[in-house]
CSV table of C-alpha atoms and ligand atoms in Angstrom, one decimal:
chain,number,residue,atom,x,y,z
A,1,MET,CA,-40.9,69.5,84.5
A,2,THR,CA,-39.3,71.6,87.2
A,3,ALA,CA,-41.3,73.3,89.9
A,4,ARG,CA,-42.2,76.9,89.1
A,5,ILE,CA,-40.5,79.0,91.7
A,6,VAL,CA,-41.1,82.7,92.1
A,7,VAL,CA,-38.7,84.7,94.2
A,8,THR,CA,-40.7,87.7,95.1
A,9,GLY,CA,-38.0,90.1,96.2
A,10,LYS,CA,-34.3,90.6,95.4
A,11,ILE,CA,-32.2,88.0,97.3
A,12,PRO,CA,-28.4,87.5,97.3
A,13,SER,CA,-27.2,85.6,94.3
A,14,ALA,CA,-25.9,82.9,96.6
A,15,GLY,CA,-29.5,81.9,97.1
A,16,LEU,CA,-30.4,81.9,93.4
A,17,GLN,CA,-27.3,79.8,92.8
A,18,VAL,CA,-28.5,77.1,95.2
A,19,LEU,CA,-31.8,77.0,93.2
A,20,ARG,CA,-30.1,76.9,89.8
A,21,LYS,CA,-27.6,74.2,90.9
A,22,ALA,CA,-30.5,72.1,91.9
A,23,GLY,CA,-31.8,72.4,88.3
A,24,LEU,CA,-34.5,74.9,89.2
A,25,ASP,CA,-35.2,77.9,87.1
A,26,PRO,CA,-36.4,80.6,89.5
A,27,GLN,CA,-38.3,83.6,88.3
A,28,ALA,CA,-36.6,86.2,90.5
A,29,TRP,CA,-37.4,89.9,91.1
A,30,SER,CA,-34.1,91.7,90.6
A,31,GLN,CA,-34.9,95.3,91.6
A,32,ASP,CA,-34.0,96.7,95.0
A,33,THR,CA,-37.4,98.2,95.6
A,34,ALA,CA,-40.2,95.8,96.5
A,35,MET,CA,-42.8,94.9,93.9
A,36,SER,CA,-46.1,96.7,94.1
A,37,ARG,CA,-48.9,94.5,95.6
A,38,GLN,CA,-50.7,94.4,92.2
A,39,GLU,CA,-47.5,93.2,90.5
A,40,LEU,CA,-46.9,90.7,93.3
A,41,LEU,CA,-50.4,89.2,92.9
A,42,GLN,CA,-49.8,89.0,89.2
A,43,GLN,CA,-46.3,87.4,89.5
A,44,VAL,CA,-47.2,84.7,91.9
A,45,LYS,CA,-49.9,83.2,89.6
A,46,GLY,CA,-49.2,79.5,88.9
A,47,ALA,CA,-46.2,79.3,91.3
A,48,GLU,CA,-45.5,76.1,93.1
A,49,ILE,CA,-43.0,77.6,95.5
A,50,LEU,CA,-42.7,81.2,96.6
A,51,VAL,CA,-39.5,82.5,98.1
A,52,THR,CA,-40.5,85.7,100.0
A,53,LEU,CA,-39.0,88.5,102.0
A,54,LEU,CA,-40.4,89.9,105.2
A,55,THR,CA,-41.8,93.0,103.4
A,56,GLU,CA,-44.3,90.8,101.5
A,57,LYS,CA,-47.6,90.1,103.0
A,58,VAL,CA,-48.5,86.5,102.4
A,59,ASP,CA,-52.2,86.3,103.1
A,60,GLY,CA,-55.3,84.6,101.8
A,61,GLU,CA,-55.5,87.0,98.9
A,62,LEU,CA,-51.9,86.2,97.8
A,63,LEU,CA,-52.3,82.5,98.3
A,64,ASP,CA,-55.5,82.5,96.2
A,65,ALA,CA,-53.7,84.6,93.5
A,66,ALA,CA,-51.0,82.0,93.4
A,67,GLY,CA,-53.5,79.2,93.0
A,68,PRO,CA,-54.1,75.7,94.3
A,69,GLN,CA,-50.8,74.2,93.0
A,70,LEU,CA,-48.8,76.3,95.5
A,71,LYS,CA,-46.9,74.0,97.8
A,72,ALA,CA,-44.7,76.2,99.9
A,73,VAL,CA,-43.7,79.7,101.0
A,74,CYS,CA,-40.1,79.9,102.0
A,75,ASN,CA,-39.5,83.1,103.9
A,76,VAL,CA,-36.0,84.6,103.8
A,77,ALA,CA,-36.2,85.7,107.5
A,78,VAL,CA,-36.5,84.0,110.9
A,79,GLY,CA,-39.6,86.1,111.7
A,80,TYR,CA,-42.6,85.1,109.7
A,81,ASN,CA,-45.3,87.6,110.9
A,82,ASN,CA,-45.7,88.6,107.3
A,83,ILE,CA,-47.2,85.2,106.6
A,84,ASP,CA,-50.7,84.1,107.6
A,85,VAL,CA,-49.6,80.6,108.6
A,86,ALA,CA,-53.2,79.5,109.4
A,87,ALA,CA,-54.2,80.5,105.8
A,88,CYS,CA,-51.2,78.5,104.5
A,89,LYS,CA,-52.1,75.5,106.6
A,90,ALA,CA,-55.7,75.6,105.5
A,91,ARG,CA,-54.5,75.4,101.9
A,92,GLY,CA,-51.9,72.7,102.6
A,93,VAL,CA,-49.1,75.2,101.9
A,94,THR,CA,-45.8,74.5,103.9
A,95,VAL,CA,-44.1,77.6,105.4
A,96,THR,CA,-40.4,77.7,106.2
A,97,ASN,CA,-38.2,80.3,107.8
A,98,THR,CA,-34.4,80.8,108.3
A,99,PRO,CA,-33.6,80.3,112.0
A,100,GLY,CA,-30.0,80.0,113.3
A,101,VAL,CA,-28.1,81.7,110.5
A,102,LEU,CA,-28.9,85.2,111.7
A,103,THR,CA,-28.6,84.6,115.5
A,104,ASP,CA,-25.2,86.1,116.0
A,105,ALA,CA,-25.7,89.1,113.7
A,106,THR,CA,-29.0,90.0,115.5
A,107,ALA,CA,-27.5,89.5,119.0
A,108,ASP,CA,-24.6,91.8,118.0
A,109,ILE,CA,-27.1,94.5,117.1
A,110,ALA,CA,-29.0,94.0,120.3
A,111,LEU,CA,-25.7,94.4,122.3
A,112,ALA,CA,-24.8,97.4,120.1
A,113,LEU,CA,-28.1,99.1,120.9
A,114,ILE,CA,-27.7,98.4,124.6
A,115,LEU,CA,-24.3,100.1,124.6
A,116,MET,CA,-25.4,102.9,122.3
A,117,VAL,CA,-28.4,103.9,124.4
A,118,THR,CA,-26.9,103.4,127.8
A,119,ARG,CA,-23.6,105.3,126.9
A,120,ARG,CA,-25.4,107.9,124.7
A,121,LEU,CA,-23.2,107.1,121.7
A,122,ALA,CA,-25.6,108.2,119.0
A,123,GLU,CA,-26.2,111.4,120.8
A,124,GLY,CA,-22.5,112.0,121.2
A,125,GLU,CA,-21.9,111.3,117.5
A,126,ARG,CA,-24.6,113.8,116.6
A,127,VAL,CA,-22.8,116.5,118.7
A,128,ILE,CA,-19.6,115.9,116.7
A,129,ARG,CA,-21.3,115.7,113.3
A,130,ALA,CA,-23.3,118.9,114.0
A,131,LYS,CA,-20.0,120.6,114.7
A,132,THR,CA,-21.4,121.7,118.1
A,133,SER,CA,-18.6,122.9,120.4
A,134,TRP,CA,-17.8,120.4,123.1
A,135,GLN,CA,-15.0,119.7,125.6
A,136,TRP,CA,-14.2,116.8,127.8
A,137,GLY,CA,-15.7,117.4,131.2
A,138,MET,CA,-16.0,115.5,134.4
A,139,HIS,CA,-19.8,115.8,134.1
A,140,TYR,CA,-20.1,115.9,130.4
A,141,MET,CA,-22.6,113.5,128.7
A,142,LEU,CA,-22.6,110.9,131.4
A,143,GLY,CA,-24.3,107.6,130.7
A,144,THR,CA,-25.1,104.5,132.6
A,145,GLY,CA,-22.7,101.6,132.9
A,146,VAL,CA,-23.9,98.1,132.2
A,147,THR,CA,-21.5,96.2,134.5
A,148,ASN,CA,-23.4,94.7,137.4
A,149,ARG,CA,-26.7,95.7,135.9
A,150,ILE,CA,-29.5,93.3,135.1
A,151,LEU,CA,-30.6,92.3,131.6
A,152,GLY,CA,-34.1,91.0,131.3
A,153,VAL,CA,-34.6,89.0,128.1
A,154,ILE,CA,-38.1,88.5,126.8
A,155,GLY,CA,-38.1,85.4,124.7
A,156,MET,CA,-35.1,83.1,125.5
A,157,GLY,CA,-34.7,81.5,122.1
A,158,ALA,CA,-31.5,81.4,120.1
A,159,ILE,CA,-31.2,85.2,119.7
A,160,GLY,CA,-32.2,85.9,123.3
A,161,ILE,CA,-29.6,83.4,124.5
A,162,ALA,CA,-26.9,84.9,122.2
A,163,THR,CA,-27.7,88.4,123.4
A,164,ALA,CA,-27.6,87.2,127.0
A,165,ARG,CA,-24.1,85.7,126.4
A,166,ARG,CA,-22.8,89.0,125.0
A,167,ALA,CA,-24.4,90.9,127.9
A,168,LYS,CA,-22.9,88.5,130.5
A,169,ALA,CA,-19.4,89.2,128.9
A,170,CYS,CA,-20.1,92.8,129.7
A,171,GLY,CA,-20.7,92.0,133.3
A,172,MET,CA,-24.5,92.0,133.3
A,173,SER,CA,-26.6,89.4,135.1
A,174,ILE,CA,-29.4,87.7,133.2
A,175,ILE,CA,-33.0,87.1,134.0
A,176,TYR,CA,-35.5,86.0,131.4
A,177,TYR,CA,-39.2,85.5,130.7
A,178,SER,CA,-39.9,82.7,128.2
A,179,ARG,CA,-42.7,80.3,127.4
A,180,SER,CA,-40.2,77.5,126.8
A,181,GLU,CA,-37.6,76.1,129.2
A,182,ILE,CA,-34.0,76.6,128.1
A,183,ASP,CA,-31.3,73.9,128.3
A,184,THR,CA,-30.1,73.7,131.9
A,185,LYS,CA,-26.5,73.7,130.8
A,186,ILE,CA,-27.1,77.1,129.0
A,187,ALA,CA,-29.0,78.5,132.0
A,188,THR,CA,-26.1,77.5,134.3
A,189,GLU,CA,-23.5,78.9,131.9
A,190,LEU,CA,-25.3,82.2,131.8
A,191,GLY,CA,-26.4,82.1,135.5
A,192,ALA,CA,-29.8,83.0,134.0
A,193,LYS,CA,-32.9,83.0,136.2
A,194,LYS,CA,-36.3,82.5,134.8
A,195,VAL,CA,-38.8,85.0,136.3
A,196,LEU,CA,-42.4,86.0,135.8
A,197,PHE,CA,-43.0,88.8,133.3
A,198,ASP,CA,-43.9,91.5,135.9
A,199,GLU,CA,-40.8,90.6,137.9
A,200,LEU,CA,-38.7,91.0,134.8
A,201,LEU,CA,-40.2,94.4,134.1
A,202,ALA,CA,-39.7,95.6,137.7
A,203,THR,CA,-36.2,94.3,138.1
A,204,SER,CA,-34.4,94.8,134.8
A,205,ASP,CA,-32.0,97.7,134.0
A,206,VAL,CA,-32.3,96.7,130.4
A,207,VAL,CA,-35.3,94.9,128.9
A,208,SER,CA,-34.5,93.3,125.5
A,209,ILE,CA,-37.2,91.8,123.3
A,210,HIS,CA,-36.5,88.6,121.5
A,211,CYS,CA,-39.9,86.9,121.2
A,212,PRO,CA,-41.8,86.3,117.9
A,213,SER,CA,-44.5,88.7,116.8
A,214,ASN,CA,-47.9,87.2,116.8
A,215,ASP,CA,-51.4,87.8,118.2
A,216,SER,CA,-50.3,86.9,121.7
A,217,THR,CA,-47.3,89.2,121.7
A,218,HIS,CA,-48.9,92.2,120.0
A,219,HIS,CA,-48.3,95.2,122.2
A,220,LEU,CA,-46.8,93.0,124.9
A,221,MET,CA,-45.0,96.2,125.9
A,222,GLY,CA,-47.6,98.9,126.4
A,223,LYS,CA,-48.5,101.6,128.9
A,224,ALA,CA,-49.0,99.2,131.9
A,225,GLN,CA,-45.7,97.5,131.2
A,226,PHE,CA,-43.7,100.7,130.9
A,227,GLU,CA,-45.2,101.8,134.2
A,228,LYS,CA,-43.8,98.7,135.8
A,229,MET,CA,-40.3,99.3,134.6
A,230,LYS,CA,-37.7,101.1,136.6
A,231,LYS,CA,-37.4,104.8,135.7
A,232,THR,CA,-33.7,104.2,135.0
A,233,ALA,CA,-34.3,101.2,132.7
A,234,PHE,CA,-33.9,101.0,128.9
A,235,LEU,CA,-35.9,99.0,126.3
A,236,ILE,CA,-34.3,97.3,123.4
A,237,ASN,CA,-36.2,95.9,120.5
A,238,THR,CA,-34.5,93.9,117.7
A,239,ALA,CA,-37.5,91.5,117.3
A,240,ARG,CA,-40.5,93.0,115.6
A,241,GLY,CA,-42.1,96.5,115.9
A,242,PRO,CA,-45.7,95.5,116.8
A,243,ILE,CA,-44.6,93.8,120.0
A,244,VAL,CA,-44.2,97.4,121.4
A,245,ASP,CA,-47.0,99.9,121.5
A,246,GLU,CA,-44.9,102.6,119.9
A,247,GLN,CA,-47.2,105.5,121.1
A,248,ALA,CA,-47.1,104.1,124.6
A,249,LEU,CA,-43.3,104.0,124.4
A,250,VAL,CA,-43.2,107.7,123.3
A,251,ASP,CA,-45.5,108.6,126.2
A,252,ALA,CA,-43.4,106.6,128.7
A,253,LEU,CA,-40.2,108.3,127.5
A,254,ARG,CA,-41.9,111.8,127.7
A,255,ASN,CA,-43.2,111.0,131.2
A,256,GLN,CA,-39.7,109.7,132.2
A,257,GLU,CA,-41.2,106.4,133.1
A,258,ILE,CA,-38.2,104.8,131.5
A,259,ALA,CA,-34.7,106.1,130.7
A,260,GLY,CA,-34.4,105.3,127.0
A,261,ALA,CA,-34.9,102.9,124.1
A,262,GLY,CA,-32.8,101.3,121.4
A,263,LEU,CA,-34.9,100.2,118.4
A,264,ASP,CA,-34.1,98.3,115.3
A,265,VAL,CA,-37.7,97.6,114.4
A,266,PHE,CA,-40.8,99.7,114.4
A,267,GLU,CA,-44.6,99.2,114.8
A,268,PHE,CA,-45.5,100.6,111.3
A,269,GLU,CA,-42.2,100.0,109.6
A,270,PRO,CA,-40.7,101.7,107.7
A,271,LYS,CA,-42.6,104.6,109.3
A,272,VAL,CA,-41.3,105.7,112.7
A,273,ASN,CA,-43.4,107.4,115.2
A,274,ALA,CA,-42.6,111.2,115.0
A,275,GLY,CA,-42.5,111.3,118.8
A,276,LEU,CA,-39.3,109.2,118.7
A,277,LEU,CA,-37.4,111.2,116.1
A,278,ASP,CA,-36.1,114.1,118.0
A,279,ARG,CA,-35.5,112.4,121.3
A,280,ASP,CA,-31.9,112.0,122.4
A,281,ASP,CA,-32.8,109.1,124.8
A,282,VAL,CA,-33.6,106.8,121.9
A,283,VAL,CA,-31.3,105.1,119.4
A,284,LEU,CA,-33.1,104.3,116.1
A,285,ILE,CA,-31.6,102.1,113.4
A,286,PRO,CA,-33.4,100.8,110.2
A,287,HIS,CA,-34.0,97.1,110.8
A,288,LEU,CA,-30.3,96.1,110.5
A,289,GLY,CA,-30.4,93.0,112.7
A,290,SER,CA,-29.4,90.5,110.0
A,291,ALA,CA,-27.8,93.0,107.7
A,292,THR,CA,-24.3,91.6,107.1
A,293,THR,CA,-23.3,90.2,103.7
A,294,GLU,CA,-22.5,86.8,105.0
A,295,THR,CA,-25.7,86.6,107.1
A,296,ARG,CA,-27.9,87.6,104.2
A,297,ASP,CA,-26.2,85.1,101.9
A,298,ALA,CA,-26.8,82.4,104.5
A,299,MET,CA,-30.4,83.3,104.9
A,300,ALA,CA,-31.0,83.2,101.1
A,301,MET,CA,-29.2,79.9,100.9
A,302,LEU,CA,-31.2,78.3,103.7
A,303,ALA,CA,-34.5,79.6,102.1
A,304,ALA,CA,-33.3,78.1,98.8
A,305,ASP,CA,-32.3,74.8,100.4
A,306,ASN,CA,-35.9,74.6,101.8
A,307,ALA,CA,-37.3,75.4,98.3
A,308,VAL,CA,-35.1,72.7,96.7
A,309,ALA,CA,-36.2,70.1,99.3
A,310,ILE,CA,-39.8,70.9,98.7
A,311,ALA,CA,-39.4,70.9,94.9
A,312,ASN,CA,-38.0,67.4,95.3
A,313,ASP,CA,-40.8,66.2,97.6
A,314,ARG,CA,-38.4,66.0,100.6
A,315,LYS,CA,-38.9,67.5,104.0
A,316,PRO,CA,-37.8,71.1,104.3
A,317,LEU,CA,-34.9,71.8,106.7
A,318,THR,CA,-36.6,74.5,108.7
A,319,PRO,CA,-40.4,74.3,108.6
A,320,VAL,CA,-42.3,76.7,110.8
A,321,ALA,CA,-44.0,74.6,113.5
B,1,DGY,C1,-35.6,88.2,110.4
B,1,DGY,O1,-35.0,87.3,109.8
B,1,DGY,O2,-36.7,88.1,111.0
B,1,DGY,C2,-34.9,89.5,110.5
B,1,DGY,O3,-35.7,90.5,111.2
B,1,DGY,C3,-34.5,90.0,109.2
B,1,DGY,O4,-33.6,91.0,109.3
């Protein structure tokens, strides 16, 4: 008898192939749009392993709907704020995520947002697309250079480090705030200095968020924090929306407490605060951090590898601590 695996969202076929090659017969959602909650609660009934996307809320209700035979939830994402890990633990359900495979793709997007917002690239593109008349001018659409500026990284995990590397290549110096220590070799290579949170806010020209989203990081960036930033500084968020109090960000931009923001994620995703939409000092992209074909394949395959391991009573590759 093979384990009953339910894949609750559409994942790349590379992931399904891993499951099938291992002799498993996943029941997989094949539509691009997410299942309704009602449907989800129905579909998970009797599953032993769930392969989930970040758009699915895995809470006590869903775990109960699945039933006591549920062994694991394998999220196809590095972030797992969609999963109530404590509720899983309480039911003996293992949770896995997909670290590593999306590090470079996400860091690329963080760097892209840094350059887009500091150099006003989206704004410039809008000028052209709107067929607004324009002409090169000595003072036309001047931005802020990043060379010799300071990048402040909040959360110096793999993606924070990869972003710092890219920023260093652009001539930025790196400071960071992180709960954990980083490898001294990496710190030396990057010339990165660990600082207190308030010092990072007060010193950075660009603040880039790379920490996980959880109770302790909810609204880590709010009114008080924006007030501490330089008026010339930019905020970048490629981590998770709820880490930033989006209304406080809008207010800070309106009050010119900071110079701009580049956002890949939103507090109430997919909704975006209306106060951000018509501002030229923000760059808004729709959660594209890991959105390359090869990265999504790798994420699906890693989640599937975790599911296969669990189905065979082996340790998963990337359990959530
Ligand atoms: C993740 O894996 O957490 C990313 O946000 C997905 O794009």
